[in-house]
């Protein structure tokens, strides 16, 4: 079900002599049977413009173009839903061949992050998108489920084309961003109180909005909600241990990426997440 295809994206194609280029070369060498496709920012936007219309395209282009991480989040869900395959972040090295991370029946394959799910949605998110982050979301995070009480990682994600759970993730991102258009983000910033851990990791207001609106928490909420409504769908979901398979982010490569394009650090606290579509 999951085709042998690898998809990666970044602002521009990595220089083969850099840590990023060497990471790509290693990934391809470990997966010789997989087709490899690299997409830069321009090609990513062209794909969304060509393959999606209406609210999905509008949602993508409404994301601040300086927030490459958030745009890449929605793009990966869309390209995997359209064509299937494996999305892998540039900084992720995987010692295990991708074909060994899933079974033939799997429609979706993913790992979990180490951090436990919070008991409730941060209050500041209820300010920017009150319907997308209502009390039901907090109940979903705490409910007993097929899923572990961990956030689903989306730095490496496998999917079959047309995956309905993945379509649910796209729909959640789109509805959240649509609701944000009328939000007073500047006033919502006053609701954001970073924890000591957030401060230590330089987690910002932009970081919080990204992980919940488009990133791993958006995916986690969408999949938990989908399985709650369609319990049998969990039978077509496969999980793998990111640490046991060596599918982990490289600190060295991540640092090289950050030196080229700060993930969130270049975006000011008062900068809106959603801008006018173009």
mmCIF file of C-alpha atoms in Angstrom:
data_model
loop_
_atom_site.group_PDB
_atom_site.id
_atom_site.type_symbol
_atom_site.label_atom_id
_atom_site.label_comp_id
_atom_site.label_asym_id
_atom_site.label_seq_id
_atom_site.Cartn_x
_atom_site.Cartn_y
_atom_site.Cartn_z
ATOM 1 C CA UNK A 1 0.000 0.000 0.000
ATOM 2 C CA UNK A 2 2.808 2.426 0.798
ATOM 3 C CA UNK A 3 4.702 2.885 -2.471
ATOM 4 C CA UNK A 4 8.537 2.859 -2.563
ATOM 5 C CA UNK A 5 8.941 6.610 -2.905
ATOM 6 C CA UNK A 6 10.917 9.091 -0.777
ATOM 7 C CA UNK A 7 9.874 12.747 -0.622
ATOM 8 C CA UNK A 8 11.931 15.540 0.908
ATOM 9 C CA UNK A 9 11.718 19.313 0.893
ATOM 10 C CA UNK A 10 13.894 22.284 1.786
ATOM 11 C CA UNK A 11 14.393 25.846 0.611
ATOM 12 C CA UNK A 12 16.833 24.645 -2.072
ATOM 13 C CA UNK A 13 18.552 21.435 -3.114
ATOM 14 C CA UNK A 14 21.326 20.589 -0.598
ATOM 15 C CA UNK A 15 24.938 20.858 -1.721
ATOM 16 C CA UNK A 16 26.293 17.257 -1.874
ATOM 17 C CA UNK A 17 29.405 18.360 0.051
ATOM 18 C CA UNK A 18 27.434 19.628 3.075
ATOM 19 C CA UNK A 19 26.063 17.625 6.027
ATOM 20 C CA UNK A 20 22.602 17.950 4.437
ATOM 21 C CA UNK A 21 23.813 16.551 1.130
ATOM 22 C CA UNK A 22 25.609 13.656 2.804
ATOM 23 C CA UNK A 23 22.445 12.823 4.782
ATOM 24 C CA UNK A 24 20.456 12.650 1.534
ATOM 25 C CA UNK A 25 23.084 10.453 -0.100
ATOM 26 C CA UNK A 26 23.018 8.043 2.853
ATOM 27 C CA UNK A 27 19.213 7.830 2.807
ATOM 28 C CA UNK A 28 19.198 7.015 -0.894
ATOM 29 C CA UNK A 29 21.971 4.417 -0.488
ATOM 30 C CA UNK A 30 20.009 2.597 2.219
ATOM 31 C CA UNK A 31 16.874 2.557 0.069
ATOM 32 C CA UNK A 32 18.021 1.701 -3.469
ATOM 33 C CA UNK A 33 14.602 0.350 -4.477
ATOM 34 C CA UNK A 34 12.865 3.659 -3.669
ATOM 35 C CA UNK A 35 12.342 6.509 -6.113
ATOM 36 C CA UNK A 36 13.689 9.745 -4.693
ATOM 37 C CA UNK A 37 12.070 13.176 -5.155
ATOM 38 C CA UNK A 38 13.402 16.439 -3.759
ATOM 39 C CA UNK A 39 11.178 19.516 -3.780
ATOM 40 C CA UNK A 40 12.361 23.065 -3.059
ATOM 41 C CA UNK A 41 10.158 25.936 -1.885
ATOM 42 C CA UNK A 42 9.171 26.981 -5.404
ATOM 43 C CA UNK A 43 8.299 23.446 -6.511
ATOM 44 C CA UNK A 44 6.400 22.884 -3.269
ATOM 45 C CA UNK A 45 4.228 25.951 -3.923
ATOM 46 C CA UNK A 46 3.766 24.922 -7.587
ATOM 47 C CA UNK A 47 2.563 21.469 -6.495
ATOM 48 C CA UNK A 48 -0.020 22.984 -4.168
ATOM 49 C CA UNK A 49 -1.185 25.436 -6.817
ATOM 50 C CA UNK A 50 -1.486 22.704 -9.467
ATOM 51 C CA UNK A 51 -2.932 19.820 -7.461
ATOM 52 C CA UNK A 52 -5.183 21.524 -4.918
ATOM 53 C CA UNK A 53 -7.826 24.180 -5.287
ATOM 54 C CA UNK A 54 -10.250 25.891 -2.970
ATOM 55 C CA UNK A 55 -9.695 25.824 0.781
ATOM 56 C CA UNK A 56 -6.651 23.527 0.810
ATOM 57 C CA UNK A 57 -4.618 25.715 -1.536
ATOM 58 C CA UNK A 58 -5.926 28.825 0.195
ATOM 59 C CA UNK A 59 -4.815 27.466 3.572
ATOM 60 C CA UNK A 60 -1.313 26.676 2.295
ATOM 61 C CA UNK A 61 -0.778 30.096 0.734
ATOM 62 C CA UNK A 62 -2.241 31.855 3.777
ATOM 63 C CA UNK A 63 0.657 30.574 5.921
ATOM 64 C CA UNK A 64 3.404 33.166 6.346
ATOM 65 C CA UNK A 65 5.965 32.177 3.639
ATOM 66 C CA UNK A 66 8.752 32.846 6.142
ATOM 67 C CA UNK A 67 7.374 29.973 8.225
ATOM 68 C CA UNK A 68 8.770 27.259 5.976
ATOM 69 C CA UNK A 69 8.177 24.601 8.638
ATOM 70 C CA UNK A 70 4.409 25.197 8.698
ATOM 71 C CA UNK A 71 4.097 25.239 4.915
ATOM 72 C CA UNK A 72 6.131 22.019 4.718
ATOM 73 C CA UNK A 73 3.789 20.417 7.266
ATOM 74 C CA UNK A 74 0.700 20.903 5.122
ATOM 75 C CA UNK A 75 2.586 20.079 1.910
ATOM 76 C CA UNK A 76 3.760 16.700 3.278
ATOM 77 C CA UNK A 77 0.212 15.655 4.202
ATOM 78 C CA UNK A 78 -1.026 16.725 0.774
ATOM 79 C CA UNK A 79 1.714 15.111 -1.322
ATOM 80 C CA UNK A 80 1.491 11.853 0.642
ATOM 81 C CA UNK A 81 -2.292 11.825 0.273
ATOM 82 C CA UNK A 82 -1.970 12.463 -3.467
ATOM 83 C CA UNK A 83 0.849 10.063 -4.364
ATOM 84 C CA UNK A 84 1.773 8.075 -1.253
ATOM 85 C CA UNK A 85 5.289 7.157 -0.185
ATOM 86 C CA UNK A 86 7.588 8.258 2.599
ATOM 87 C CA UNK A 87 8.165 11.810 3.722
ATOM 88 C CA UNK A 88 11.489 12.177 5.559
ATOM 89 C CA UNK A 89 12.865 15.388 7.092
ATOM 90 C CA UNK A 90 16.304 16.297 5.764
ATOM 91 C CA UNK A 91 17.872 15.966 9.206
ATOM 92 C CA UNK A 92 16.472 12.461 9.800
ATOM 93 C CA UNK A 93 18.829 9.557 9.277
ATOM 94 C CA UNK A 94 17.320 6.078 9.226
ATOM 95 C CA UNK A 95 19.589 3.061 9.737
ATOM 96 C CA UNK A 96 16.715 0.726 8.858
ATOM 97 C CA UNK A 97 15.496 0.503 5.241
ATOM 98 C CA UNK A 98 12.089 2.144 4.890
ATOM 99 C CA UNK A 99 10.533 -1.031 3.494
ATOM 100 C CA UNK A 100 11.162 -2.674 6.869
ATOM 101 C CA UNK A 101 9.210 -0.022 8.774
ATOM 102 C CA UNK A 102 5.779 -1.134 7.588
ATOM 103 C CA UNK A 103 3.806 -4.201 6.551
ATOM 104 C CA UNK A 104 1.994 -4.782 3.268
ATOM 105 C CA UNK A 105 -1.398 -3.965 4.866
ATOM 106 C CA UNK A 106 -0.371 -0.627 6.361
ATOM 107 C CA UNK A 107 -2.021 2.470 4.976
ATOM 108 C CA UNK A 108 -0.142 4.691 7.384
ATOM 109 C CA UNK A 109 3.173 4.152 9.201
ATOM 110 C CA UNK A 110 4.577 6.389 11.905
ATOM 111 C CA UNK A 111 6.644 6.597 15.075
ATOM 112 C CA UNK A 112 6.063 8.448 18.325
ATOM 113 C CA UNK A 113 7.993 11.301 19.855
ATOM 114 C CA UNK A 114 9.394 10.794 23.326
ATOM 115 C CA UNK A 115 7.450 13.560 25.049
ATOM 116 C CA UNK A 116 4.100 12.678 26.593
ATOM 117 C CA UNK A 117 0.924 14.375 25.420
ATOM 118 C CA UNK A 118 -0.189 17.353 27.506
ATOM 119 C CA UNK A 119 -3.340 16.961 29.560
ATOM 120 C CA UNK A 120 -4.942 19.947 27.905
ATOM 121 C CA UNK A 121 -4.523 22.286 24.962
ATOM 122 C CA UNK A 122 -2.570 25.473 25.810
ATOM 123 C CA UNK A 123 -5.025 28.262 26.593
ATOM 124 C CA UNK A 124 -3.477 30.598 24.021
ATOM 125 C CA UNK A 125 -4.526 28.236 21.212
ATOM 126 C CA UNK A 126 -8.126 28.394 22.330
ATOM 127 C CA UNK A 127 -7.772 32.117 21.781
ATOM 128 C CA UNK A 128 -6.564 31.940 18.155
ATOM 129 C CA UNK A 129 -8.876 29.099 17.096
ATOM 130 C CA UNK A 130 -11.547 28.387 19.741
ATOM 131 C CA UNK A 131 -13.522 25.853 17.675
ATOM 132 C CA UNK A 132 -10.438 23.941 16.502
ATOM 133 C CA UNK A 133 -9.191 23.721 20.078
ATOM 134 C CA UNK A 134 -12.369 23.214 22.077
ATOM 135 C CA UNK A 135 -12.771 20.961 25.117
ATOM 136 C CA UNK A 136 -13.202 17.921 22.896
ATOM 137 C CA UNK A 137 -9.552 18.138 21.825
ATOM 138 C CA UNK A 138 -8.358 17.927 25.432
ATOM 139 C CA UNK A 139 -10.649 14.915 25.944
ATOM 140 C CA UNK A 140 -9.149 13.260 22.847
ATOM 141 C CA UNK A 141 -5.637 13.743 24.198
ATOM 142 C CA UNK A 142 -6.543 12.039 27.486
ATOM 143 C CA UNK A 143 -8.799 9.269 26.169
ATOM 144 C CA UNK A 144 -7.799 5.620 26.039
ATOM 145 C CA UNK A 145 -7.063 4.674 22.477
ATOM 146 C CA UNK A 146 -5.169 2.521 20.002
ATOM 147 C CA UNK A 147 -2.534 5.259 20.182
ATOM 148 C CA UNK A 148 0.112 5.634 22.850
ATOM 149 C CA UNK A 149 0.008 8.673 25.118
ATOM 150 C CA UNK A 150 2.685 10.247 22.964
ATOM 151 C CA UNK A 151 2.741 12.780 20.182
ATOM 152 C CA UNK A 152 2.895 11.226 16.708
ATOM 153 C CA UNK A 153 6.121 12.137 14.930
ATOM 154 C CA UNK A 154 5.775 13.518 11.426
ATOM 155 C CA UNK A 155 9.465 14.033 10.621
ATOM 156 C CA UNK A 156 9.245 10.578 9.025
ATOM 157 C CA UNK A 157 5.850 9.436 7.828
ATOM 158 C CA UNK A 158 4.689 6.763 5.392
ATOM 159 C CA UNK A 159 1.293 6.691 3.702
ATOM 160 C CA UNK A 160 -0.682 5.037 0.926
ATOM 161 C CA UNK A 161 -2.175 7.341 -1.703
ATOM 162 C CA UNK A 162 -5.690 8.467 -0.829
ATOM 163 C CA UNK A 163 -5.272 7.671 2.882
ATOM 164 C CA UNK A 164 -8.467 8.792 4.621
ATOM 165 C CA UNK A 165 -6.804 9.359 8.022
ATOM 166 C CA UNK A 166 -4.275 11.622 6.297
ATOM 167 C CA UNK A 167 -7.114 13.465 4.571
ATOM 168 C CA UNK A 168 -8.533 14.054 8.042
ATOM 169 C CA UNK A 169 -5.229 15.682 9.020
ATOM 170 C CA UNK A 170 -5.412 17.953 5.959
ATOM 171 C CA UNK A 171 -8.991 18.902 6.834
ATOM 172 C CA UNK A 172 -8.021 19.738 10.410
ATOM 173 C CA UNK A 173 -5.167 22.007 9.333
ATOM 174 C CA UNK A 174 -7.391 23.752 6.788
ATOM 175 C CA UNK A 175 -10.228 24.360 9.256
ATOM 176 C CA UNK A 176 -7.818 25.614 11.942
ATOM 177 C CA UNK A 177 -6.177 28.100 9.582
ATOM 178 C CA UNK A 178 -9.542 29.235 8.237
ATOM 179 C CA UNK A 179 -10.652 30.030 11.762
ATOM 180 C CA UNK A 180 -7.435 31.905 12.511
ATOM 181 C CA UNK A 181 -8.155 34.505 9.848
ATOM 182 C CA UNK A 182 -10.503 36.298 12.219
ATOM 183 C CA UNK A 183 -8.277 35.819 15.276
ATOM 184 C CA UNK A 184 -6.607 38.685 17.092
ATOM 185 C CA UNK A 185 -3.254 36.972 17.328
ATOM 186 C CA UNK A 186 -1.549 39.887 19.050
ATOM 187 C CA UNK A 187 -3.981 39.745 21.963
ATOM 188 C CA UNK A 188 -3.718 35.934 22.067
ATOM 189 C CA UNK A 189 0.018 36.286 22.568
ATOM 190 C CA UNK A 190 -0.735 37.622 26.050
ATOM 191 C CA UNK A 191 -2.201 34.188 26.879
ATOM 192 C CA UNK A 192 1.073 32.434 26.024
ATOM 193 C CA UNK A 193 3.189 31.705 29.073
ATOM 194 C CA UNK A 194 6.185 29.552 28.116
ATOM 195 C CA UNK A 195 7.258 26.894 30.585
ATOM 196 C CA UNK A 196 10.816 26.624 31.895
ATOM 197 C CA UNK A 197 11.368 23.802 29.385
ATOM 198 C CA UNK A 198 10.117 26.005 26.540
ATOM 199 C CA UNK A 199 12.442 28.813 27.570
ATOM 200 C CA UNK A 200 15.390 26.426 27.840
ATOM 201 C CA UNK A 201 14.706 25.111 24.330
ATOM 202 C CA UNK A 202 14.039 28.577 22.887
ATOM 203 C CA UNK A 203 10.452 27.612 22.106
ATOM 204 C CA UNK A 204 8.579 30.631 20.832
ATOM 205 C CA UNK A 205 5.003 31.747 20.191
ATOM 206 C CA UNK A 206 5.549 30.823 16.527
ATOM 207 C CA UNK A 207 6.818 27.383 17.577
ATOM 208 C CA UNK A 208 3.687 26.770 19.681
ATOM 209 C CA UNK A 209 1.313 27.770 16.893
ATOM 210 C CA UNK A 210 3.199 25.686 14.321
ATOM 211 C CA UNK A 211 3.305 22.398 16.231
ATOM 212 C CA UNK A 212 -0.397 22.623 17.113
ATOM 213 C CA UNK A 213 -1.870 24.174 13.962
ATOM 214 C CA UNK A 214 0.069 22.287 11.280
ATOM 215 C CA UNK A 215 2.732 20.125 12.915
ATOM 216 C CA UNK A 216 2.908 16.951 15.007
ATOM 217 C CA UNK A 217 0.151 17.884 17.451
ATOM 218 C CA UNK A 218 -2.195 18.730 14.574
ATOM 219 C CA UNK A 219 -1.503 15.290 13.088
ATOM 220 C CA UNK A 220 -1.894 13.592 16.471
ATOM 221 C CA UNK A 221 -5.270 15.194 17.194
ATOM 222 C CA UNK A 222 -6.552 14.473 13.674
ATOM 223 C CA UNK A 223 -5.583 10.785 13.761
ATOM 224 C CA UNK A 224 -6.898 10.225 17.282
ATOM 225 C CA UNK A 225 -10.191 11.821 16.260
ATOM 226 C CA UNK A 226 -10.398 9.771 13.061
ATOM 227 C CA UNK A 227 -9.800 6.461 14.836
ATOM 228 C CA UNK A 228 -12.326 7.406 17.548
ATOM 229 C CA UNK A 229 -14.914 7.751 14.767
ATOM 230 C CA UNK A 230 -13.636 4.806 12.668
ATOM 231 C CA UNK A 231 -12.113 2.265 15.102
ATOM 232 C CA UNK A 232 -11.323 -0.364 12.438
ATOM 233 C CA UNK A 233 -9.014 2.104 10.671
ATOM 234 C CA UNK A 234 -6.372 1.437 13.325
ATOM 235 C CA UNK A 235 -5.894 -2.027 11.794
ATOM 236 C CA UNK A 236 -4.299 -0.344 8.790
ATOM 237 C CA UNK A 237 -1.896 1.758 10.830
ATOM 238 C CA UNK A 238 1.602 0.529 11.553
ATOM 239 C CA UNK A 239 4.007 1.944 14.112
ATOM 240 C CA UNK A 240 7.752 1.605 14.485
ATOM 241 C CA UNK A 241 10.264 2.510 17.178
ATOM 242 C CA UNK A 242 12.226 5.537 15.971
ATOM 243 C CA UNK A 243 15.081 4.796 18.366
ATOM 244 C CA UNK A 244 15.209 1.076 17.692
ATOM 245 C CA UNK A 245 15.263 1.625 13.926
ATOM 246 C CA UNK A 246 17.666 4.560 14.083
ATOM 247 C CA UNK A 247 15.181 6.926 12.439
ATOM 248 C CA UNK A 248 16.243 9.979 14.396
ATOM 249 C CA UNK A 249 17.077 13.611 13.825
ATOM 250 C CA UNK A 250 20.799 14.312 13.547
ATOM 251 C CA UNK A 251 21.841 17.228 15.776
ATOM 252 C CA UNK A 252 24.701 18.017 13.409
ATOM 253 C CA UNK A 253 22.501 18.160 10.332
ATOM 254 C CA UNK A 254 19.790 20.017 12.224
ATOM 255 C CA UNK A 255 22.334 22.658 13.241
ATOM 256 C CA UNK A 256 23.462 22.979 9.617
ATOM 257 C CA UNK A 257 19.845 23.503 8.539
ATOM 258 C CA UNK A 258 19.262 26.098 11.254
ATOM 259 C CA UNK A 259 22.337 28.047 10.144
ATOM 260 C CA UNK A 260 20.831 28.323 6.651
ATOM 261 C CA UNK A 261 17.230 28.913 7.627
ATOM 262 C CA UNK A 262 16.237 29.427 11.262
ATOM 263 C CA UNK A 263 13.171 27.288 11.840
ATOM 264 C CA UNK A 264 11.304 29.751 14.029
ATOM 265 C CA UNK A 265 13.922 32.097 15.465
ATOM 266 C CA UNK A 266 13.696 34.631 12.630
ATOM 267 C CA UNK A 267 9.964 35.132 13.130
ATOM 268 C CA UNK A 268 9.089 37.845 15.623
ATOM 269 C CA UNK A 269 6.575 37.373 18.429
ATOM 270 C CA UNK A 270 4.129 39.816 16.857
ATOM 271 C CA UNK A 271 4.316 38.343 13.360
ATOM 272 C CA UNK A 272 0.960 36.814 12.330
ATOM 273 C CA UNK A 273 0.835 33.123 11.488
ATOM 274 C CA UNK A 274 -1.734 33.653 8.743
ATOM 275 C CA UNK A 275 -1.257 36.274 6.023
ATOM 276 C CA UNK A 276 -3.212 37.127 2.895
ATOM 277 C CA UNK A 277 -3.255 34.288 0.327
ATOM 278 C CA UNK A 278 -1.340 34.884 -2.899
#
